[in-house]
Short mmCIF file of N, CA and C in Angstrom, two decimals:
data_model
loop_
_atom_site.label_atom_id
_atom_site.label_comp_id
_atom_site.label_asym_id
_atom_site.label_seq_id
_atom_site.Cartn_x
_atom_site.Cartn_y
_atom_site.Cartn_z
N MET A 18 -96.22 -110.62 -68.82
CA MET A 18 -96.34 -111.09 -67.76
C MET A 18 -96.67 -112.56 -67.30
N HIS A 19 -97.96 -112.55 -68.16
CA HIS A 19 -98.84 -113.68 -68.02
C HIS A 19 -98.09 -114.94 -68.73
N LEU A 20 -97.27 -114.52 -69.58
CA LEU A 20 -96.47 -115.62 -70.52
C LEU A 20 -95.45 -116.28 -69.67
N LEU A 21 -94.77 -115.28 -68.72
CA LEU A 21 -93.65 -115.87 -67.94
C LEU A 21 -93.77 -117.02 -66.87
N ARG A 22 -94.92 -117.08 -66.24
CA ARG A 22 -95.25 -117.96 -65.32
C ARG A 22 -95.20 -119.38 -66.12
N PRO A 23 -96.16 -119.57 -67.15
CA PRO A 23 -95.86 -120.76 -67.82
C PRO A 23 -94.78 -121.28 -68.47
N LEU A 24 -93.88 -120.14 -69.03
CA LEU A 24 -92.65 -120.33 -69.60
C LEU A 24 -91.83 -120.82 -68.47
N SER A 25 -91.61 -120.30 -67.44
CA SER A 25 -90.83 -120.58 -66.16
C SER A 25 -91.02 -122.19 -65.73
N LEU A 26 -92.44 -122.56 -65.74
CA LEU A 26 -92.83 -123.77 -65.33
C LEU A 26 -92.24 -124.78 -66.32
N LEU A 27 -92.45 -124.22 -67.53
CA LEU A 27 -92.13 -125.22 -68.61
C LEU A 27 -90.59 -125.46 -68.70
N LEU A 28 -89.66 -124.47 -68.45
CA LEU A 28 -88.34 -124.48 -68.26
C LEU A 28 -87.88 -125.46 -67.04
N ALA A 29 -88.52 -125.27 -65.94
CA ALA A 29 -88.20 -125.96 -64.74
C ALA A 29 -88.57 -127.60 -65.02
N LEU A 30 -89.60 -127.88 -65.70
CA LEU A 30 -89.91 -129.22 -66.07
C LEU A 30 -88.78 -129.63 -66.84
N THR A 31 -88.38 -129.17 -67.86
CA THR A 31 -87.36 -129.64 -68.88
C THR A 31 -86.06 -129.80 -68.17
N ALA A 32 -85.82 -129.09 -66.93
CA ALA A 32 -84.70 -129.36 -66.27
C ALA A 32 -84.70 -130.94 -65.58
N CYS A 33 -85.69 -131.22 -65.43
CA CYS A 33 -86.09 -132.50 -64.73
C CYS A 33 -85.72 -133.72 -65.57
N ALA A 34 -85.40 -133.47 -66.88
CA ALA A 34 -84.84 -134.58 -67.68
C ALA A 34 -83.29 -134.18 -68.14
N SER A 35 -82.53 -133.84 -67.06
CA SER A 35 -81.32 -133.52 -67.48
C SER A 35 -80.55 -134.74 -67.26
N ALA A 36 -79.18 -134.60 -67.69
CA ALA A 36 -78.42 -136.09 -67.81
C ALA A 36 -78.11 -136.55 -66.28
N PRO A 37 -78.58 -137.86 -66.21
CA PRO A 37 -78.28 -138.64 -64.88
C PRO A 37 -76.88 -138.72 -64.75
N GLN A 38 -76.20 -138.78 -63.45
CA GLN A 38 -74.99 -139.14 -63.33
C GLN A 38 -74.74 -140.72 -63.13
N LEU A 39 -73.64 -141.04 -63.61
CA LEU A 39 -73.27 -142.55 -63.67
C LEU A 39 -71.80 -142.60 -62.87
N ASP A 40 -71.66 -143.80 -62.45
CA ASP A 40 -70.38 -144.13 -61.91
C ASP A 40 -69.27 -143.97 -62.87
N ALA A 41 -69.47 -144.27 -64.06
CA ALA A 41 -68.39 -144.29 -65.05
C ALA A 41 -68.20 -142.67 -65.60
N ALA A 42 -66.98 -142.24 -65.57
CA ALA A 42 -66.90 -140.78 -66.19
C ALA A 42 -67.20 -140.67 -67.65
N PRO A 43 -67.53 -139.58 -68.12
CA PRO A 43 -67.79 -139.34 -69.71
C PRO A 43 -66.29 -139.51 -70.11
N ILE A 44 -66.45 -139.53 -71.43
CA ILE A 44 -65.16 -139.78 -72.18
C ILE A 44 -64.75 -138.54 -73.12
N ALA A 45 -63.85 -137.74 -72.93
CA ALA A 45 -63.58 -136.60 -73.63
C ALA A 45 -63.38 -136.64 -75.14
N ALA A 46 -63.92 -135.81 -75.87
CA ALA A 46 -63.91 -135.57 -77.30
C ALA A 46 -62.47 -135.59 -77.53
N ALA A 47 -62.03 -136.21 -78.69
CA ALA A 47 -60.76 -136.12 -79.25
C ALA A 47 -60.85 -136.61 -80.91
N ALA A 48 -59.68 -135.91 -81.49
CA ALA A 48 -59.61 -136.08 -82.96
C ALA A 48 -59.47 -137.65 -83.29
N GLN A 49 -58.60 -138.56 -82.26
CA GLN A 49 -58.42 -139.96 -82.51
C GLN A 49 -58.84 -140.73 -81.26
N PRO A 50 -58.99 -141.98 -81.11
CA PRO A 50 -59.22 -142.64 -82.56
C PRO A 50 -60.68 -142.44 -82.98
N ARG A 51 -60.73 -142.67 -84.48
CA ARG A 51 -62.00 -142.25 -85.04
C ARG A 51 -63.02 -143.48 -84.53
N PHE A 52 -64.39 -142.96 -84.29
CA PHE A 52 -65.44 -143.95 -83.75
C PHE A 52 -65.75 -144.71 -85.10
N ASP A 53 -65.46 -146.02 -84.92
CA ASP A 53 -65.95 -147.06 -85.88
C ASP A 53 -66.94 -147.92 -85.46
N ALA A 54 -68.30 -147.46 -85.71
CA ALA A 54 -69.25 -148.05 -85.17
C ALA A 54 -69.54 -149.59 -85.35
N MET A 55 -68.85 -150.02 -86.61
CA MET A 55 -69.07 -151.30 -87.06
C MET A 55 -68.10 -152.22 -86.48
N ALA A 56 -66.94 -151.78 -86.03
CA ALA A 56 -65.76 -152.47 -85.17
C ALA A 56 -66.32 -152.55 -83.66
N PHE A 57 -66.89 -151.34 -83.27
CA PHE A 57 -67.26 -151.34 -81.68
C PHE A 57 -68.25 -152.17 -81.50
N PHE A 58 -69.29 -152.15 -82.56
CA PHE A 58 -70.53 -152.99 -82.04
C PHE A 58 -70.47 -154.50 -82.49
N THR A 59 -69.49 -155.00 -83.13
CA THR A 59 -69.34 -156.39 -83.55
C THR A 59 -68.86 -157.15 -82.14
N GLY A 60 -69.57 -158.11 -82.12
CA GLY A 60 -69.40 -159.13 -80.88
C GLY A 60 -70.41 -158.50 -79.64
N ARG A 61 -70.11 -158.95 -78.73
CA ARG A 61 -70.94 -158.42 -77.56
C ARG A 61 -70.60 -157.33 -76.66
N THR A 62 -71.76 -156.42 -76.37
CA THR A 62 -71.54 -155.39 -75.72
C THR A 62 -72.54 -155.25 -74.43
N GLU A 63 -72.07 -154.34 -73.70
CA GLU A 63 -73.11 -154.44 -72.37
C GLU A 63 -73.17 -153.00 -72.01
N GLY A 64 -74.29 -152.17 -71.81
CA GLY A 64 -74.24 -150.88 -71.55
C GLY A 64 -75.23 -150.80 -70.24
N LYS A 65 -74.65 -150.10 -69.35
CA LYS A 65 -75.31 -149.85 -68.07
C LYS A 65 -75.62 -148.39 -67.68
N GLY A 66 -76.84 -147.87 -67.65
CA GLY A 66 -77.07 -146.39 -67.54
C GLY A 66 -78.26 -145.99 -66.64
N ARG A 67 -78.52 -144.80 -66.82
CA ARG A 67 -80.01 -144.22 -66.06
C ARG A 67 -80.54 -143.25 -67.13
N LEU A 68 -81.85 -143.75 -67.21
CA LEU A 68 -82.83 -142.81 -67.86
C LEU A 68 -83.57 -142.00 -67.14
N SER A 69 -83.56 -140.86 -67.44
CA SER A 69 -84.50 -139.84 -66.90
C SER A 69 -85.63 -139.02 -67.75
N LYS A 70 -86.88 -139.17 -67.34
CA LYS A 70 -87.92 -138.57 -68.06
C LYS A 70 -88.72 -137.52 -67.32
N VAL A 71 -89.21 -136.51 -68.04
CA VAL A 71 -89.93 -135.58 -67.24
C VAL A 71 -91.26 -136.25 -66.74
N PHE A 72 -91.68 -135.67 -65.67
CA PHE A 72 -92.74 -136.33 -64.94
C PHE A 72 -92.69 -137.94 -64.34
N SER A 73 -91.39 -138.24 -64.25
CA SER A 73 -91.08 -139.83 -63.91
C SER A 73 -89.84 -139.65 -63.19
N SER A 74 -89.83 -140.82 -62.24
CA SER A 74 -88.24 -140.78 -61.60
C SER A 74 -87.48 -141.45 -62.70
N SER A 75 -86.36 -141.57 -62.33
CA SER A 75 -85.30 -142.19 -63.15
C SER A 75 -85.18 -143.77 -63.09
N ALA A 76 -84.70 -144.41 -64.08
CA ALA A 76 -84.81 -145.78 -63.86
C ALA A 76 -83.18 -146.16 -64.47
N ALA A 77 -82.93 -147.29 -63.87
CA ALA A 77 -81.60 -147.95 -64.09
C ALA A 77 -82.01 -148.75 -65.54
N THR A 78 -80.91 -148.76 -66.44
CA THR A 78 -81.04 -149.46 -67.70
C THR A 78 -79.80 -150.34 -67.82
N LEU A 79 -80.19 -151.49 -68.42
CA LEU A 79 -79.12 -152.67 -68.83
C LEU A 79 -79.38 -152.83 -70.27
N VAL A 80 -78.49 -152.91 -71.22
CA VAL A 80 -78.54 -153.30 -72.67
C VAL A 80 -77.59 -154.06 -73.08
N GLU A 81 -78.04 -155.27 -73.31
CA GLU A 81 -77.17 -156.36 -73.60
C GLU A 81 -77.16 -156.54 -75.09
N GLY A 82 -76.00 -156.37 -76.04
CA GLY A 82 -76.07 -156.38 -77.44
C GLY A 82 -75.06 -157.55 -77.97
N ARG A 83 -75.57 -158.18 -79.21
CA ARG A 83 -74.83 -158.77 -80.04
C ARG A 83 -74.87 -158.40 -81.31
N GLY A 84 -73.51 -157.99 -82.03
CA GLY A 84 -73.58 -157.52 -83.21
C GLY A 84 -72.71 -158.25 -84.24
N THR A 85 -73.43 -158.53 -85.55
CA THR A 85 -72.64 -159.35 -86.34
C THR A 85 -72.64 -158.46 -87.78
N ILE A 86 -71.74 -158.58 -88.63
CA ILE A 86 -71.80 -157.90 -89.95
C ILE A 86 -71.78 -158.96 -90.93
N GLU A 87 -72.78 -158.54 -91.98
CA GLU A 87 -73.25 -159.38 -93.16
C GLU A 87 -73.41 -158.52 -94.15
N GLY A 88 -72.81 -158.57 -95.38
CA GLY A 88 -72.95 -158.02 -96.35
C GLY A 88 -72.66 -156.42 -96.20
N GLY A 89 -71.72 -156.28 -95.39
CA GLY A 89 -71.62 -154.57 -95.15
C GLY A 89 -72.51 -153.93 -94.14
N VAL A 90 -73.23 -154.81 -93.50
CA VAL A 90 -74.23 -154.04 -92.76
C VAL A 90 -74.15 -154.80 -91.22
N LEU A 91 -74.10 -153.90 -90.45
CA LEU A 91 -74.03 -154.27 -88.81
C LEU A 91 -75.35 -154.45 -88.49
N HIS A 92 -75.62 -155.73 -88.10
CA HIS A 92 -76.92 -156.29 -87.32
C HIS A 92 -76.70 -156.33 -85.92
N LEU A 93 -77.49 -155.39 -85.08
CA LEU A 93 -77.17 -155.29 -83.79
C LEU A 93 -78.59 -155.54 -83.14
N VAL A 94 -78.57 -156.57 -82.23
CA VAL A 94 -79.55 -156.99 -81.66
C VAL A 94 -79.53 -156.85 -80.13
N GLN A 95 -80.37 -156.07 -79.36
CA GLN A 95 -79.97 -155.69 -77.91
C GLN A 95 -81.32 -156.05 -77.21
N GLN A 96 -81.06 -156.64 -76.04
CA GLN A 96 -81.93 -156.99 -75.11
C GLN A 96 -82.16 -155.71 -74.07
N VAL A 97 -83.18 -155.02 -73.95
CA VAL A 97 -83.22 -154.00 -73.09
C VAL A 97 -83.98 -154.15 -71.92
N HIS A 98 -83.35 -153.62 -70.77
CA HIS A 98 -84.15 -153.71 -69.64
C HIS A 98 -84.09 -152.37 -68.90
N GLU A 99 -85.22 -151.88 -68.70
CA GLU A 99 -85.59 -150.42 -68.23
C GLU A 99 -86.24 -150.49 -66.98
N GLY A 100 -85.73 -150.29 -65.87
CA GLY A 100 -86.32 -150.12 -64.49
C GLY A 100 -86.88 -151.62 -64.30
N LYS A 101 -88.23 -151.49 -63.87
CA LYS A 101 -89.12 -152.69 -63.65
C LYS A 101 -89.91 -153.18 -64.83
N LYS A 102 -89.76 -152.42 -66.06
CA LYS A 102 -90.54 -152.85 -67.23
C LYS A 102 -90.02 -154.42 -67.67
N PRO A 103 -90.63 -155.09 -68.40
CA PRO A 103 -90.35 -156.28 -68.99
C PRO A 103 -89.38 -155.83 -70.13
N MET A 104 -88.27 -157.06 -70.03
CA MET A 104 -87.17 -156.86 -71.05
C MET A 104 -87.90 -156.64 -72.44
N ARG A 105 -87.34 -156.03 -73.38
CA ARG A 105 -87.71 -155.93 -74.78
C ARG A 105 -86.59 -155.99 -75.76
N THR A 106 -86.79 -156.39 -76.90
CA THR A 106 -85.76 -156.37 -78.02
C THR A 106 -85.73 -155.44 -78.76
N ARG A 107 -84.37 -154.93 -79.29
CA ARG A 107 -84.39 -153.80 -80.08
C ARG A 107 -83.39 -154.26 -81.23
N GLU A 108 -83.69 -154.03 -82.41
CA GLU A 108 -82.76 -154.25 -83.69
C GLU A 108 -82.24 -153.01 -84.43
N TRP A 109 -81.10 -153.09 -84.75
CA TRP A 109 -80.59 -152.10 -85.52
C TRP A 109 -79.98 -152.73 -86.73
N ALA A 110 -79.95 -152.23 -87.87
CA ALA A 110 -79.15 -152.63 -89.21
C ALA A 110 -78.67 -151.23 -89.73
N ILE A 111 -77.39 -151.18 -89.57
CA ILE A 111 -76.68 -149.95 -89.84
C ILE A 111 -75.50 -150.32 -90.89
N ARG A 112 -75.26 -149.40 -91.74
CA ARG A 112 -74.23 -149.55 -92.82
C ARG A 112 -73.63 -148.12 -92.90
N GLU A 113 -72.17 -148.26 -93.17
CA GLU A 113 -71.41 -147.19 -93.52
C GLU A 113 -71.32 -146.87 -94.97
N ASP A 114 -72.16 -145.78 -95.34
CA ASP A 114 -72.25 -145.69 -96.91
C ASP A 114 -71.30 -144.83 -97.41
N ARG A 115 -70.35 -144.02 -96.64
CA ARG A 115 -69.23 -143.61 -97.01
C ARG A 115 -68.52 -143.25 -95.78
N PRO A 116 -67.23 -143.10 -95.79
CA PRO A 116 -66.27 -143.02 -94.70
C PRO A 116 -66.91 -141.98 -93.73
N GLY A 117 -67.07 -142.41 -92.34
CA GLY A 117 -67.51 -141.62 -91.31
C GLY A 117 -69.05 -141.13 -91.36
N HIS A 118 -69.76 -141.91 -92.29
CA HIS A 118 -71.31 -141.59 -92.50
C HIS A 118 -72.06 -142.86 -92.49
N TYR A 119 -73.01 -142.91 -91.52
CA TYR A 119 -74.01 -144.18 -91.54
C TYR A 119 -75.42 -143.99 -91.57
N THR A 120 -75.94 -144.97 -92.13
CA THR A 120 -77.51 -144.91 -92.46
C THR A 120 -78.03 -146.27 -92.12
N GLY A 121 -79.27 -146.28 -91.78
CA GLY A 121 -79.83 -147.63 -91.37
C GLY A 121 -81.19 -147.53 -90.71
N THR A 122 -81.47 -148.70 -90.04
CA THR A 122 -82.88 -148.78 -89.25
C THR A 122 -82.78 -149.10 -88.01
N LEU A 123 -83.63 -148.85 -87.20
CA LEU A 123 -83.93 -149.19 -85.87
C LEU A 123 -85.54 -149.59 -85.62
N SER A 124 -85.43 -150.87 -85.00
CA SER A 124 -86.97 -151.39 -84.79
C SER A 124 -87.71 -150.28 -83.91
N ASP A 125 -87.17 -149.45 -83.14
CA ASP A 125 -87.82 -148.43 -82.11
C ASP A 125 -88.14 -147.14 -83.00
N ALA A 126 -87.50 -147.01 -84.17
CA ALA A 126 -87.52 -145.70 -84.91
C ALA A 126 -88.65 -145.63 -86.04
N THR A 127 -89.22 -144.53 -86.10
CA THR A 127 -90.13 -144.42 -87.25
C THR A 127 -89.60 -143.74 -88.63
N SER A 128 -88.30 -143.41 -88.46
CA SER A 128 -87.57 -142.79 -89.54
C SER A 128 -86.38 -143.62 -89.65
N ALA A 129 -85.45 -143.26 -90.77
CA ALA A 129 -84.23 -143.92 -91.07
C ALA A 129 -83.36 -143.40 -89.90
N VAL A 130 -82.23 -144.09 -89.54
CA VAL A 130 -81.18 -143.87 -88.65
C VAL A 130 -80.14 -143.12 -89.58
N THR A 131 -79.61 -141.93 -89.31
CA THR A 131 -78.28 -141.30 -89.90
C THR A 131 -77.33 -140.93 -88.94
N GLY A 132 -76.05 -141.06 -89.36
CA GLY A 132 -74.95 -140.80 -88.16
C GLY A 132 -73.70 -140.32 -88.89
N GLU A 133 -72.92 -139.86 -88.24
CA GLU A 133 -71.74 -139.36 -88.67
C GLU A 133 -70.84 -139.40 -87.59
N THR A 134 -69.58 -139.41 -87.91
CA THR A 134 -68.29 -139.34 -86.85
C THR A 134 -67.54 -138.28 -86.83
N GLU A 135 -67.08 -137.65 -85.73
CA GLU A 135 -66.41 -136.75 -85.53
C GLU A 135 -65.46 -136.91 -84.62
N GLY A 136 -64.14 -137.39 -85.15
CA GLY A 136 -63.14 -137.94 -84.21
C GLY A 136 -63.56 -139.18 -83.59
N ASN A 137 -63.61 -139.04 -82.13
CA ASN A 137 -63.93 -140.32 -81.53
C ASN A 137 -65.37 -140.25 -81.08
N ARG A 138 -66.14 -139.32 -81.78
CA ARG A 138 -67.53 -139.15 -81.37
C ARG A 138 -68.56 -139.62 -82.62
N LEU A 139 -69.52 -140.34 -82.20
CA LEU A 139 -70.53 -140.81 -83.17
C LEU A 139 -71.78 -140.06 -82.91
N HIS A 140 -72.34 -139.36 -83.89
CA HIS A 140 -73.53 -138.72 -83.63
C HIS A 140 -74.76 -139.45 -84.55
N LEU A 141 -75.68 -139.79 -83.71
CA LEU A 141 -76.92 -140.57 -84.50
C LEU A 141 -78.03 -139.76 -84.22
N ALA A 142 -79.18 -139.92 -85.46
CA ALA A 142 -80.33 -139.10 -85.15
C ALA A 142 -81.47 -139.98 -85.76
N PHE A 143 -82.60 -139.88 -85.41
CA PHE A 143 -83.73 -140.54 -85.93
C PHE A 143 -84.96 -140.09 -85.07
N THR A 144 -86.11 -140.39 -85.33
CA THR A 144 -87.38 -140.06 -84.91
C THR A 144 -88.09 -141.43 -84.40
N ILE A 145 -88.85 -141.30 -83.06
CA ILE A 145 -89.45 -142.36 -82.78
C ILE A 145 -91.01 -141.99 -82.61
N LYS A 146 -91.61 -142.91 -82.11
CA LYS A 146 -93.31 -142.96 -81.94
C LYS A 146 -93.60 -141.45 -81.37
N GLY A 147 -94.65 -140.97 -81.98
CA GLY A 147 -95.19 -139.69 -81.55
C GLY A 147 -94.42 -138.57 -82.49
N GLY A 148 -93.43 -138.83 -83.20
CA GLY A 148 -92.79 -138.01 -83.99
C GLY A 148 -91.81 -137.21 -83.08
N LEU A 149 -91.22 -137.83 -82.07
CA LEU A 149 -90.37 -137.27 -81.34
C LEU A 149 -88.82 -137.37 -81.86
N PRO A 150 -88.06 -136.43 -82.07
CA PRO A 150 -86.66 -136.51 -82.42
C PRO A 150 -85.68 -137.00 -81.41
N VAL A 151 -84.73 -137.80 -81.85
CA VAL A 151 -83.84 -138.32 -80.87
C VAL A 151 -82.40 -138.13 -81.36
N GLU A 152 -81.65 -137.62 -80.59
CA GLU A 152 -80.09 -137.44 -80.98
C GLU A 152 -79.37 -138.35 -80.03
N GLN A 153 -78.59 -138.91 -80.33
CA GLN A 153 -77.49 -139.75 -79.45
C GLN A 153 -76.15 -139.40 -79.97
N TRP A 154 -75.17 -139.19 -78.80
CA TRP A 154 -73.99 -138.96 -79.17
C TRP A 154 -73.13 -140.00 -78.42
N LEU A 155 -72.21 -140.69 -78.74
CA LEU A 155 -71.35 -141.68 -78.29
C LEU A 155 -69.99 -141.35 -78.48
N THR A 156 -69.24 -141.43 -77.45
CA THR A 156 -67.88 -141.12 -77.41
C THR A 156 -66.96 -142.39 -77.12
N VAL A 157 -65.93 -142.76 -77.82
CA VAL A 157 -65.22 -144.23 -77.72
C VAL A 157 -63.95 -143.74 -76.99
N SER A 158 -63.56 -144.78 -76.11
CA SER A 158 -62.51 -144.48 -75.09
C SER A 158 -61.13 -144.57 -76.12
N PRO A 159 -59.98 -144.15 -75.72
CA PRO A 159 -58.81 -144.33 -76.45
C PRO A 159 -58.49 -145.88 -76.95
N ASP A 160 -58.78 -146.80 -76.02
CA ASP A 160 -58.37 -148.27 -76.29
C ASP A 160 -59.73 -148.82 -77.04
N GLY A 161 -60.78 -148.22 -77.41
CA GLY A 161 -61.86 -148.66 -78.36
C GLY A 161 -62.65 -149.75 -77.45
N GLN A 162 -62.54 -149.80 -76.18
CA GLN A 162 -63.21 -150.82 -75.60
C GLN A 162 -64.46 -150.29 -74.71
N ARG A 163 -64.55 -149.06 -74.88
CA ARG A 163 -65.60 -148.45 -73.92
C ARG A 163 -66.17 -147.34 -74.84
N ALA A 164 -67.61 -146.95 -74.61
CA ALA A 164 -68.17 -145.82 -75.13
C ALA A 164 -69.00 -145.19 -74.06
N TYR A 165 -69.09 -143.89 -74.06
CA TYR A 165 -70.01 -143.19 -73.22
C TYR A 165 -71.27 -142.53 -74.03
N ASN A 166 -72.34 -142.86 -73.94
CA ASN A 166 -73.47 -142.62 -74.73
C ASN A 166 -74.44 -141.50 -73.94
N VAL A 167 -74.93 -140.54 -74.49
CA VAL A 167 -75.87 -139.70 -74.15
C VAL A 167 -76.94 -139.52 -75.11
N LEU A 168 -78.03 -139.98 -74.86
CA LEU A 168 -79.34 -139.87 -75.86
C LEU A 168 -80.27 -138.99 -75.37
N THR A 169 -80.85 -138.11 -76.03
CA THR A 169 -81.77 -137.12 -75.82
C THR A 169 -82.86 -137.19 -76.57
N VAL A 170 -84.11 -137.04 -75.90
CA VAL A 170 -85.42 -137.16 -76.72
C VAL A 170 -86.08 -135.56 -76.32
N ARG A 171 -86.51 -135.00 -77.44
CA ARG A 171 -87.13 -133.77 -77.35
C ARG A 171 -88.66 -133.83 -77.92
N LYS A 172 -89.32 -132.84 -77.34
CA LYS A 172 -90.82 -132.76 -78.03
C LYS A 172 -90.99 -131.08 -77.79
N TYR A 173 -91.32 -130.61 -79.10
CA TYR A 173 -91.60 -129.11 -79.18
C TYR A 173 -90.22 -128.30 -78.89
N GLY A 174 -89.20 -128.97 -79.04
CA GLY A 174 -87.90 -128.30 -78.91
C GLY A 174 -87.26 -128.44 -77.43
N LEU A 175 -88.17 -128.93 -76.66
CA LEU A 175 -87.83 -129.22 -75.23
C LEU A 175 -87.39 -130.66 -74.93
N THR A 176 -86.34 -130.77 -73.99
CA THR A 176 -85.85 -132.11 -73.79
C THR A 176 -86.84 -132.69 -72.74
N VAL A 177 -87.31 -134.05 -73.26
CA VAL A 177 -88.27 -134.71 -72.22
C VAL A 177 -87.61 -135.95 -71.61
N ALA A 178 -86.50 -136.43 -72.32
CA ALA A 178 -85.83 -137.58 -71.56
C ALA A 178 -84.42 -137.73 -72.19
N VAL A 179 -83.63 -138.19 -71.06
CA VAL A 179 -82.08 -138.30 -71.32
C VAL A 179 -81.60 -139.45 -70.78
N LEU A 180 -80.96 -140.22 -71.65
CA LEU A 180 -80.22 -141.45 -71.15
C LEU A 180 -78.81 -141.24 -71.14
N SER A 181 -78.16 -141.46 -70.06
CA SER A 181 -76.46 -141.64 -69.99
C SER A 181 -76.20 -142.90 -69.77
N GLU A 182 -75.41 -143.47 -70.46
CA GLU A 182 -74.88 -144.82 -70.56
C GLU A 182 -73.56 -144.97 -70.66
N ASP A 183 -73.00 -146.21 -70.05
CA ASP A 183 -71.62 -146.64 -70.15
C ASP A 183 -71.81 -147.91 -70.85
N ILE A 184 -71.23 -147.90 -71.95
CA ILE A 184 -71.16 -149.23 -72.94
C ILE A 184 -69.60 -149.86 -72.88
N ARG A 185 -69.53 -151.22 -72.77
CA ARG A 185 -68.44 -151.84 -72.80
C ARG A 185 -68.35 -153.07 -73.58
N ARG A 186 -67.42 -153.09 -74.27
CA ARG A 186 -67.13 -154.35 -75.41
C ARG A 186 -66.97 -155.64 -74.28
N ILE A 187 -67.67 -156.74 -74.60
CA ILE A 187 -67.22 -157.84 -73.85
C ILE A 187 -66.37 -158.80 -74.62
N ASP A 188 -66.68 -158.79 -75.95
CA ASP A 188 -65.81 -159.54 -76.76
C ASP A 188 -65.79 -159.16 -78.23
#
């Protein structure tokens, strides 16, 4: 009985980091088109979303990206605006090492980035500071011009932060 109270409190706190609602509707999973991260993130992209964290209010996010491919590697530089925090720059270097499978680096990550596609969905995984595992699921629209992103951060197996974001190709 003594364990039930802390466990129910922990579960209630975890619910605080549920996926925030956006104006843009999620995109349904489908077999086609295949999510091609190299093609989608080449050029300019803009992501608008909301970040929810346990013990914190949610914050609007804006991520402006510019991607180029050099030597088979996607170099994606993003300007990240999160709530009232100062803008920061994040850099990705991703390569498709075999069809539908990606590896790379992220300036925010403490581990390698791994990824794989399942139809129109791209699943990315990596670890950030504090040893926190991150999972990211991006789903591309049928016309390839929009992706819906849900990023989840966990601690001790519990969700502590969730980002829901609508990403659009600018050019």
